[in-house]
Coordinates of N, CA and C in Angstrom, one line a residue:
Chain A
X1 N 22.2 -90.2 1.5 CA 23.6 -90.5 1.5 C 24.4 -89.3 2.0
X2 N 25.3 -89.7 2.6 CA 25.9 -88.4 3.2 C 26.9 -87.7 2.1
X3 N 27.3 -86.4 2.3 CA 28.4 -85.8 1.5 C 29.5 -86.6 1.3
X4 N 29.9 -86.8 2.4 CA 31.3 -88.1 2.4 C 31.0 -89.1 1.8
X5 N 30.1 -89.7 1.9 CA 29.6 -90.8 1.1 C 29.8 -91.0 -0.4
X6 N 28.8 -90.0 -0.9 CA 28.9 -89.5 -2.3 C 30.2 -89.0 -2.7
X7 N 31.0 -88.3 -2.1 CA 32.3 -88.0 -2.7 C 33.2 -89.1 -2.6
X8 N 33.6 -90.5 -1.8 CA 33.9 -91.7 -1.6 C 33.2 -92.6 -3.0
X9 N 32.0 -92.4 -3.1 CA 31.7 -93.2 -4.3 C 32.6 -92.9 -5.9
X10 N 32.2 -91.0 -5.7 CA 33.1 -90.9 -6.9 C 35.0 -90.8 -6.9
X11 N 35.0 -91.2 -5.7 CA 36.3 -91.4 -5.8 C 36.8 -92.8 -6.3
X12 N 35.7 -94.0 -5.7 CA 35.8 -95.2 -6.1 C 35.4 -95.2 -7.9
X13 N 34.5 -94.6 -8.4 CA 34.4 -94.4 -9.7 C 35.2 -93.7 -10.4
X14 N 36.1 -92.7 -10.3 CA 36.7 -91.7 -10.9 C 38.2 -91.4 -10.9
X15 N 38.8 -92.0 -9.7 CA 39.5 -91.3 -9.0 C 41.2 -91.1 -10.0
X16 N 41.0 -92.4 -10.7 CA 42.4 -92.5 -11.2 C 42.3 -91.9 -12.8
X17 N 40.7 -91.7 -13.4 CA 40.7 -90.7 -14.0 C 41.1 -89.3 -13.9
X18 N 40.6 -88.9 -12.9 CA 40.5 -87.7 -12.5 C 42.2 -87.1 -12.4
X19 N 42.7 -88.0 -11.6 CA 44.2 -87.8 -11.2 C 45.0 -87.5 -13.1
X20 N 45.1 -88.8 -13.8 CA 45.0 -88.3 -15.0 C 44.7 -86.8 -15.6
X21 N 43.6 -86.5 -15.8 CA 42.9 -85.3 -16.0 C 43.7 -84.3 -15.5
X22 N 44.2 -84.3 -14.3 CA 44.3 -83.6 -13.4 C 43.4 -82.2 -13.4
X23 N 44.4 -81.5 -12.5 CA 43.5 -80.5 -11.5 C 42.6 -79.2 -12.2
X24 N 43.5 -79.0 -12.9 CA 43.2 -78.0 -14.2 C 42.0 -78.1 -15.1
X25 N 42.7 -79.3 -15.3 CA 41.2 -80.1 -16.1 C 40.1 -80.6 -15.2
X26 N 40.1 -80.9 -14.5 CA 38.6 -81.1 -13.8 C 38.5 -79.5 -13.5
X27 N 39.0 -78.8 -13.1 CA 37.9 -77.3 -12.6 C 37.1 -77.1 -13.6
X28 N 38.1 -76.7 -15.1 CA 37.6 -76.9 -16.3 C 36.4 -77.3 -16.9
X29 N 36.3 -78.8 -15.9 CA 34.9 -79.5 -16.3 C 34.0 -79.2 -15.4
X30 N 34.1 -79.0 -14.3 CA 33.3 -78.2 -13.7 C 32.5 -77.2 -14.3
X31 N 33.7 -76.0 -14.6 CA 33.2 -74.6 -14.7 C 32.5 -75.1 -16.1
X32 N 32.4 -75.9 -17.2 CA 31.4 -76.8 -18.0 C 30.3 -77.2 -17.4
X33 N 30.2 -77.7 -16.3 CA 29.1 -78.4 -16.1 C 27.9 -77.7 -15.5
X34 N 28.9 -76.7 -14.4 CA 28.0 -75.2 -14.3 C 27.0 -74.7 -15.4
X35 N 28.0 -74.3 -16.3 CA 27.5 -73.5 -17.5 C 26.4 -74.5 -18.3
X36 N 26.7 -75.8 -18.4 CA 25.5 -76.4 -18.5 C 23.7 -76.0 -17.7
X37 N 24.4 -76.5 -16.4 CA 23.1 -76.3 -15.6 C 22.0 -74.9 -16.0
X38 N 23.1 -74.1 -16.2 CA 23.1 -72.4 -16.6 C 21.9 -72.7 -18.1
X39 N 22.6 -73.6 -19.0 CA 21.4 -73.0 -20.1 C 20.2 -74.1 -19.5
X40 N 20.4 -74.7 -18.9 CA 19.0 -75.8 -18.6 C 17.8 -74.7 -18.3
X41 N 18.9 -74.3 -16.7 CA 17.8 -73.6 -16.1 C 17.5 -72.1 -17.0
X42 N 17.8 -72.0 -17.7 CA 17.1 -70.6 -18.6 C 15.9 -71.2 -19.5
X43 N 15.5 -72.5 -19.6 CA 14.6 -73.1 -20.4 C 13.4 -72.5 -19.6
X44 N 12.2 -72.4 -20.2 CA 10.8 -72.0 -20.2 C 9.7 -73.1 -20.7
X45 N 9.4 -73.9 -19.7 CA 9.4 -74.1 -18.5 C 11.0 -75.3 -18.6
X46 N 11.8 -75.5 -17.7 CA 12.6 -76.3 -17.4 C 12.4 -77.8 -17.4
X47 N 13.3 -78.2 -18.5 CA 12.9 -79.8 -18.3 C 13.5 -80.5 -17.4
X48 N 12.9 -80.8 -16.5 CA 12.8 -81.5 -15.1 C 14.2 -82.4 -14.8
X49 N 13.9 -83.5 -15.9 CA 14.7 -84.5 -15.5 C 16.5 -84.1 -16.0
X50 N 16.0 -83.0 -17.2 CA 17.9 -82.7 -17.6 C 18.3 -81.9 -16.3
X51 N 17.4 -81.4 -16.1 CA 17.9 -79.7 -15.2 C 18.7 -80.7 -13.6
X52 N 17.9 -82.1 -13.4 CA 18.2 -83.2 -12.2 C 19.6 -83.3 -12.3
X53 N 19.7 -84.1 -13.6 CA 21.0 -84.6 -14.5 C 22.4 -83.8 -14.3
X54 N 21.4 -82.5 -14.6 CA 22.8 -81.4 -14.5 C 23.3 -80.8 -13.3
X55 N 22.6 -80.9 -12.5 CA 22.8 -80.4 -10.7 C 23.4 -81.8 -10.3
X56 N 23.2 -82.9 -10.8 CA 24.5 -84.3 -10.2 C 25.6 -84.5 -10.8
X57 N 25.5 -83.4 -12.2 CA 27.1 -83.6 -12.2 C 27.6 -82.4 -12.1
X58 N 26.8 -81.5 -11.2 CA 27.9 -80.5 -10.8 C 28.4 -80.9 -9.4
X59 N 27.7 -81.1 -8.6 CA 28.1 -81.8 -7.4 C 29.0 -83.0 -7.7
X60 N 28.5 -84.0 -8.8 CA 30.1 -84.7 -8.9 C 31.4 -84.2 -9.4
X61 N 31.4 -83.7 -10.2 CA 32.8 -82.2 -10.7 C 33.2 -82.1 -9.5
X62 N 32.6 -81.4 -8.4 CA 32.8 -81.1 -7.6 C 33.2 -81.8 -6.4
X63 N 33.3 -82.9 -6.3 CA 33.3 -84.0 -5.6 C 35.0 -84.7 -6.0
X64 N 35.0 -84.8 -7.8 CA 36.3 -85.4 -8.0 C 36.9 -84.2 -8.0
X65 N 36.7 -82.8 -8.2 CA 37.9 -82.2 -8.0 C 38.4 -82.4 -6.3
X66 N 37.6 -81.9 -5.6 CA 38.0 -82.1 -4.1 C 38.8 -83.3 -3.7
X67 N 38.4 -84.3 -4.3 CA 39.3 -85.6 -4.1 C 40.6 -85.5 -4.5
X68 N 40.6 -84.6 -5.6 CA 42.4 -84.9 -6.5 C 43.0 -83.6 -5.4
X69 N 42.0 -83.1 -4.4 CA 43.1 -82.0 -3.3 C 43.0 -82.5 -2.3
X70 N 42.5 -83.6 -2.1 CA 42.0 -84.5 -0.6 C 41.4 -84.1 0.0
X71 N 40.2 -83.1 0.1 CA 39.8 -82.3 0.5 C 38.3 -82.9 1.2
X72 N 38.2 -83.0 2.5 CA 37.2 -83.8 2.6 C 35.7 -82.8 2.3
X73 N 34.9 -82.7 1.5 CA 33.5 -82.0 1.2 C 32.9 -81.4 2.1
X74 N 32.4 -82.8 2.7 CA 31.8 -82.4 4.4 C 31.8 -82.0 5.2
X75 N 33.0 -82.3 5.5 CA 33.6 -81.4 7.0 C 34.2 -80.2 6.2
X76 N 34.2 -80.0 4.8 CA 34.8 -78.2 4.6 C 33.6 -77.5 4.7
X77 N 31.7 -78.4 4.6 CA 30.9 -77.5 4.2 C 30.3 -77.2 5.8
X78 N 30.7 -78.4 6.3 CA 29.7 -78.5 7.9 C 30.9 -77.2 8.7
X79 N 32.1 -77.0 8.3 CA 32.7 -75.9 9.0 C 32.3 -75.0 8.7
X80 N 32.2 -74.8 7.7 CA 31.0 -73.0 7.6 C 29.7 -72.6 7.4
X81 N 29.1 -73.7 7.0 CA 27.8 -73.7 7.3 C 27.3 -74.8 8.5
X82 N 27.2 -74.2 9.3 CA 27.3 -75.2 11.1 C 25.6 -74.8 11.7
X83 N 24.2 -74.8 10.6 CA 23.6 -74.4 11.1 C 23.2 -73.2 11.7
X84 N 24.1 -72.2 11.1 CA 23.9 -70.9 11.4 C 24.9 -70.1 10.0
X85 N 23.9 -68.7 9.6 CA 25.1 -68.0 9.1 C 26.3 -67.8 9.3
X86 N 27.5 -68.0 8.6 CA 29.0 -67.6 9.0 C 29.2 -66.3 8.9
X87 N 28.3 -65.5 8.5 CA 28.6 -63.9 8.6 C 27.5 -63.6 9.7
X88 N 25.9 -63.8 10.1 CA 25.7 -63.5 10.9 C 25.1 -63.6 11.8
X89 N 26.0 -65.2 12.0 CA 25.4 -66.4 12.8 C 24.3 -66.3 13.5
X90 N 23.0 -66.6 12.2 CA 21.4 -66.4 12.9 C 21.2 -67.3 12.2
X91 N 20.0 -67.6 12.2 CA 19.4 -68.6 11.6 C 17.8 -68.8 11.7
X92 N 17.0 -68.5 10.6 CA 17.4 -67.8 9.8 C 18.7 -66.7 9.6
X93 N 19.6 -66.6 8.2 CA 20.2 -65.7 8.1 C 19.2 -64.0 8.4
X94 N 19.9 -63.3 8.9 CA 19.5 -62.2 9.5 C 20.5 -61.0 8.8
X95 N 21.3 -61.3 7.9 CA 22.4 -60.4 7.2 C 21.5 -59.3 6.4
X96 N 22.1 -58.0 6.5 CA 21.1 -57.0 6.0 C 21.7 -56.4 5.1
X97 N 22.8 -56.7 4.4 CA 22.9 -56.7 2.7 C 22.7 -57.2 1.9
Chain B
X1 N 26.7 -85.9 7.7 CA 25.4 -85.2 6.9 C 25.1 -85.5 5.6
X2 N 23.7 -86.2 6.0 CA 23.0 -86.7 4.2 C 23.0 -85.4 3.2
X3 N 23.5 -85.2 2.0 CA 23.2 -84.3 1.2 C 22.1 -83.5 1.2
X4 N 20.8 -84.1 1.6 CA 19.5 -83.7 1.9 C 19.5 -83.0 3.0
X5 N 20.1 -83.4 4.2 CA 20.2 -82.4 5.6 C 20.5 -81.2 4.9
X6 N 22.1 -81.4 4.1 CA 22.2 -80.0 4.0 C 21.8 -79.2 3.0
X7 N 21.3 -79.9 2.4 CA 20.2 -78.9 1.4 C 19.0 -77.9 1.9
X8 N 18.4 -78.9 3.1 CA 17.6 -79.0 3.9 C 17.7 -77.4 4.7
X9 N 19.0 -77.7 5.5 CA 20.1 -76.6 6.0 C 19.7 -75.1 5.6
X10 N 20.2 -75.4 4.3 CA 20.5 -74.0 3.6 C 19.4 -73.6 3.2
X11 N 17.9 -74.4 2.8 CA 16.7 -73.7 3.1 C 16.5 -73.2 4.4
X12 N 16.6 -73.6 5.3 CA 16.5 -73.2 6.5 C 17.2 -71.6 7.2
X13 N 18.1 -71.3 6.3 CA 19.2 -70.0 6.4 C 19.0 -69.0 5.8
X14 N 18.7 -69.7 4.1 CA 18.7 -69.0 3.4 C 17.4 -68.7 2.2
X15 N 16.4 -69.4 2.5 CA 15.2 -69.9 1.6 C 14.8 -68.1 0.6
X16 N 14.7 -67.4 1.8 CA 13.9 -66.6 1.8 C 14.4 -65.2 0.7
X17 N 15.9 -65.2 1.4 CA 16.5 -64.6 0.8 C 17.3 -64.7 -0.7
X18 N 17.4 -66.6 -0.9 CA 17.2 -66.8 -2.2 C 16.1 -66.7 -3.2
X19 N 14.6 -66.5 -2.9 CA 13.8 -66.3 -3.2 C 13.8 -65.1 -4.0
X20 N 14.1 -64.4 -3.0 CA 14.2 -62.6 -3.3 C 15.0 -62.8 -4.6
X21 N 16.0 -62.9 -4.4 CA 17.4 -62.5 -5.0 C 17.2 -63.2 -6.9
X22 N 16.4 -64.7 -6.5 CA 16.1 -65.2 -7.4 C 16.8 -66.2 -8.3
X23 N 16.2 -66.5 -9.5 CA 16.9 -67.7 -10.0 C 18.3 -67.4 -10.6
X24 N 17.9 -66.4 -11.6 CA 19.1 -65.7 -12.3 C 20.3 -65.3 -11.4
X25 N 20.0 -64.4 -10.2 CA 20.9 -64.0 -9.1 C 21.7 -65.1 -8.7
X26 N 20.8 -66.1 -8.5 CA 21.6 -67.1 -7.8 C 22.4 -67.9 -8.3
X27 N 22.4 -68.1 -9.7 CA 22.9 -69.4 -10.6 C 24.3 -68.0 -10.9
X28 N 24.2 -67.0 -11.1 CA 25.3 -65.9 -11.1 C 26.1 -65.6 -10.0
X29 N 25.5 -65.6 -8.6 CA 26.7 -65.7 -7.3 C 27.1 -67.2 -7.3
X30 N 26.6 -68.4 -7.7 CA 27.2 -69.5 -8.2 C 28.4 -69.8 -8.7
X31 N 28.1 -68.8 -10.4 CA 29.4 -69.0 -11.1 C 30.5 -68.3 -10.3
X32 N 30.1 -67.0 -9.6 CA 31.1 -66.2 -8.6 C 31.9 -67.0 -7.9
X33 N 30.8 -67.7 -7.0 CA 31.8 -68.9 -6.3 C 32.7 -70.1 -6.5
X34 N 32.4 -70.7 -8.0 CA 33.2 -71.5 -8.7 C 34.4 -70.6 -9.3
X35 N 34.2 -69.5 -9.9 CA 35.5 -68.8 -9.6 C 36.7 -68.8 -8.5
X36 N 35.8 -68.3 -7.8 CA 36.6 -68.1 -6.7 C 37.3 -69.0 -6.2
X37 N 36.7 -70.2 -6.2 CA 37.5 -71.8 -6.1 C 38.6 -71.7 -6.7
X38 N 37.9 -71.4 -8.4 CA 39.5 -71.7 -9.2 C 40.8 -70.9 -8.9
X39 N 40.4 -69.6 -8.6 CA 41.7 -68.7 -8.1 C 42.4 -69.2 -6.5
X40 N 41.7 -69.9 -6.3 CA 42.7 -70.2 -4.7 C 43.1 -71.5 -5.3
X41 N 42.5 -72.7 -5.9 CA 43.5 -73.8 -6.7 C 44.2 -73.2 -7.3
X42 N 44.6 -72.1 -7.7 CA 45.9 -71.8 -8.7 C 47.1 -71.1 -7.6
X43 N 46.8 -71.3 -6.1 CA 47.8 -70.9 -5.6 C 48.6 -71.8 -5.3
X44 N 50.0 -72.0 -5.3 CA 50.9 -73.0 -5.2 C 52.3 -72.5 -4.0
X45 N 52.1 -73.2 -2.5 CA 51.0 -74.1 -2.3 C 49.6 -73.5 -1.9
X46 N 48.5 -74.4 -2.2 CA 47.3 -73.5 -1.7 C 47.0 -73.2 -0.7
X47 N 45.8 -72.6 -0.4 CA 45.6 -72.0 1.5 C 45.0 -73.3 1.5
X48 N 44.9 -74.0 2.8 CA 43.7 -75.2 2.6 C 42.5 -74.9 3.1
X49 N 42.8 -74.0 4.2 CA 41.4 -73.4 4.8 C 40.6 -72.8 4.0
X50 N 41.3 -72.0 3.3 CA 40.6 -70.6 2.3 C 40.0 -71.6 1.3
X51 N 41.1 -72.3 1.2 CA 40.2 -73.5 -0.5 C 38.9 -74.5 0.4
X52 N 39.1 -75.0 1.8 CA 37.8 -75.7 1.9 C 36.7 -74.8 2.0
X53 N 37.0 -73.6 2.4 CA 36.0 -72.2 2.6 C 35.6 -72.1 1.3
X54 N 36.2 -72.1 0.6 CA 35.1 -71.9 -1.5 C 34.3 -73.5 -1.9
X55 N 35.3 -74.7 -1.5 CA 34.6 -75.4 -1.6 C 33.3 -75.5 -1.4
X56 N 33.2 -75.2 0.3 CA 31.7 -75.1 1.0 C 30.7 -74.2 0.2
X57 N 31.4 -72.9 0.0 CA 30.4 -72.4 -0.3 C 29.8 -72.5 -2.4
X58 N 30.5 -73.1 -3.0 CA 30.0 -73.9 -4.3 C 28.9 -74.9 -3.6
X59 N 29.0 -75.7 -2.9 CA 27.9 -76.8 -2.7 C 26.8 -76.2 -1.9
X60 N 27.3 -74.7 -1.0 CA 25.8 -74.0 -0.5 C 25.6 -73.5 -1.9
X61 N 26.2 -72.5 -2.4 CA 25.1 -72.3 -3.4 C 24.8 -73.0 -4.3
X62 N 24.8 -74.3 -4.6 CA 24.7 -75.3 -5.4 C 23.1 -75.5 -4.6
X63 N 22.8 -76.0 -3.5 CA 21.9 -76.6 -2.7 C 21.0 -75.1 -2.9
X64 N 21.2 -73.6 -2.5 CA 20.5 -73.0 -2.6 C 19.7 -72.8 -4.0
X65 N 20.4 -72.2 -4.9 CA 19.9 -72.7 -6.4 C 18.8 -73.8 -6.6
X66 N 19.2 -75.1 -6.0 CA 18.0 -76.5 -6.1 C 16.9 -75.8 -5.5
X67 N 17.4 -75.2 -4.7 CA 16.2 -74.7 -3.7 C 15.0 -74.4 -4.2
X68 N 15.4 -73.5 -4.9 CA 14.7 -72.2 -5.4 C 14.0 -73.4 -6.8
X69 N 14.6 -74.2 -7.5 CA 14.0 -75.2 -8.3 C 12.6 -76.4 -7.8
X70 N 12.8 -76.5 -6.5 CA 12.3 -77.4 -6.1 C 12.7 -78.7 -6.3
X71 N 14.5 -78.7 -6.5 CA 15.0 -80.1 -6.8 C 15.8 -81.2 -6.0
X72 N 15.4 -81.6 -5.2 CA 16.4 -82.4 -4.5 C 17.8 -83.0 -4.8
X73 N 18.7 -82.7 -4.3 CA 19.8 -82.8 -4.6 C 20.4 -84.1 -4.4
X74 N 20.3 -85.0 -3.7 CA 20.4 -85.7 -2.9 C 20.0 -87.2 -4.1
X75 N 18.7 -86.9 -4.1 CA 18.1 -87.7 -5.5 C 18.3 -87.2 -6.7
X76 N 18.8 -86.3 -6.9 CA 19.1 -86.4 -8.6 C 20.3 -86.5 -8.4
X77 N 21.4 -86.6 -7.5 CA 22.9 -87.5 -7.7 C 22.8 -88.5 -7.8
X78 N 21.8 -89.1 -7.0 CA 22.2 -90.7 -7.1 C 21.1 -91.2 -7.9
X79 N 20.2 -90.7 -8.5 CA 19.5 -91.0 -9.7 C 20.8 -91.6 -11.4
X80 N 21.5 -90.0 -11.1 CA 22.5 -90.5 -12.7 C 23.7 -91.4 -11.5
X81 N 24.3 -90.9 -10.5 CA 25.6 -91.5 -10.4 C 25.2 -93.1 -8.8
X82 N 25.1 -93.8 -9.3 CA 24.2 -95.2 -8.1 C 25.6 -95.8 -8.1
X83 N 26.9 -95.6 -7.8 CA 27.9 -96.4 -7.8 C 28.0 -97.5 -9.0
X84 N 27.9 -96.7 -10.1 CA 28.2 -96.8 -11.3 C 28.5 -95.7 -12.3
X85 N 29.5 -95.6 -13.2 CA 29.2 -95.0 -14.3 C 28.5 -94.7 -15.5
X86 N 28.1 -93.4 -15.7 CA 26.2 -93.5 -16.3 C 26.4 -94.0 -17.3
X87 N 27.8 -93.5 -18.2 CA 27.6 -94.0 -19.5 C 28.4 -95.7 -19.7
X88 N 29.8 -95.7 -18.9 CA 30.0 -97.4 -19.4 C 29.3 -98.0 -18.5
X89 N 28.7 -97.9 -17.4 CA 27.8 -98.6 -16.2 C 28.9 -99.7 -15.4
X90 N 30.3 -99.1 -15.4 CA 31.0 -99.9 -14.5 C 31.4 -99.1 -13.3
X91 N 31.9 -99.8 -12.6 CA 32.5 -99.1 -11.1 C 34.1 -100.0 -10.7
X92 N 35.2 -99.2 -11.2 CA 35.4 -98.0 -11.3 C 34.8 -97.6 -12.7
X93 N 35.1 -97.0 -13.4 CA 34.4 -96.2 -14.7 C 35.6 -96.7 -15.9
X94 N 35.2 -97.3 -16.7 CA 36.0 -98.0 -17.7 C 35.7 -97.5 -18.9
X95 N 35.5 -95.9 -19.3 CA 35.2 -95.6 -20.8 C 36.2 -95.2 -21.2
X96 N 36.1 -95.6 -22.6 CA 37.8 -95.5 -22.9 C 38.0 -94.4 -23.6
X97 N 37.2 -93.3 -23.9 CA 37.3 -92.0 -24.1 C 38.1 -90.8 -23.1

């Protein structure tokens, strides 16, 4: 599915929540759902299917916030990451810090 | 671009050097980056360039992180979110919480 795709879906699922919520409050849930992912992945060994769980609703967080700025995902990620480093356009990155 | 291309991507740029850097490094330039989002949303009005520029790079290091997990990104979103809501299972999302 493409980036646009997936962010169109949660916009068709979310969108008038989100707006509600507003902006504040979704980063909020985000910077939540991060910190989630965060204790998953410190598990020993990591349970597979939460640690899944928790990386789809960071990308969704991330999806209805960008929606409530109209912000299309895609084309903000395919502009800086265009198949080459944005710092030192190689590819592999070639950056030596 | 399928979610997967760009996951795909950013192994391709960055595999190596997230390897290095590691799990902990990475899920920590993460939260760096969700920061950094939230301080350009609190500009009023916002830059829109500078805000799709944090955008992008939350969902690289979002994909880079999977990386390093071995977790596809692509399938664990549309595992929990299939154009439904996980928990009322409607579309739009009807929980009344």
């Amino acid at each position: 599915m493409h980036i646009s795709e997936f962010q169109a879906m949660m916009r068709n699922l979310y969108f008038k929540r989100d707006l509600d919520r507003g902006a504040e409050g979704t980063f909020n849930w985000l910077v939540d759902e991060v910190k989630e992912l965060g204790e998953e992945l410190k598990k020993s060994p990591i349970d597979r299917e939460a640690t899944e769980k928790e990386f789809a609703d960071v990308i969704a967080w991330l999806a209805s916030l960008a929606n409530i700025f109209g912000i299309d995902l895609e084309n903000a990620s395919l502009n800086k990451y265009n198949f080459k480093c944005p710092k030192c356009e190689h590819s592999p990155c070639k950056c030596t810090f």
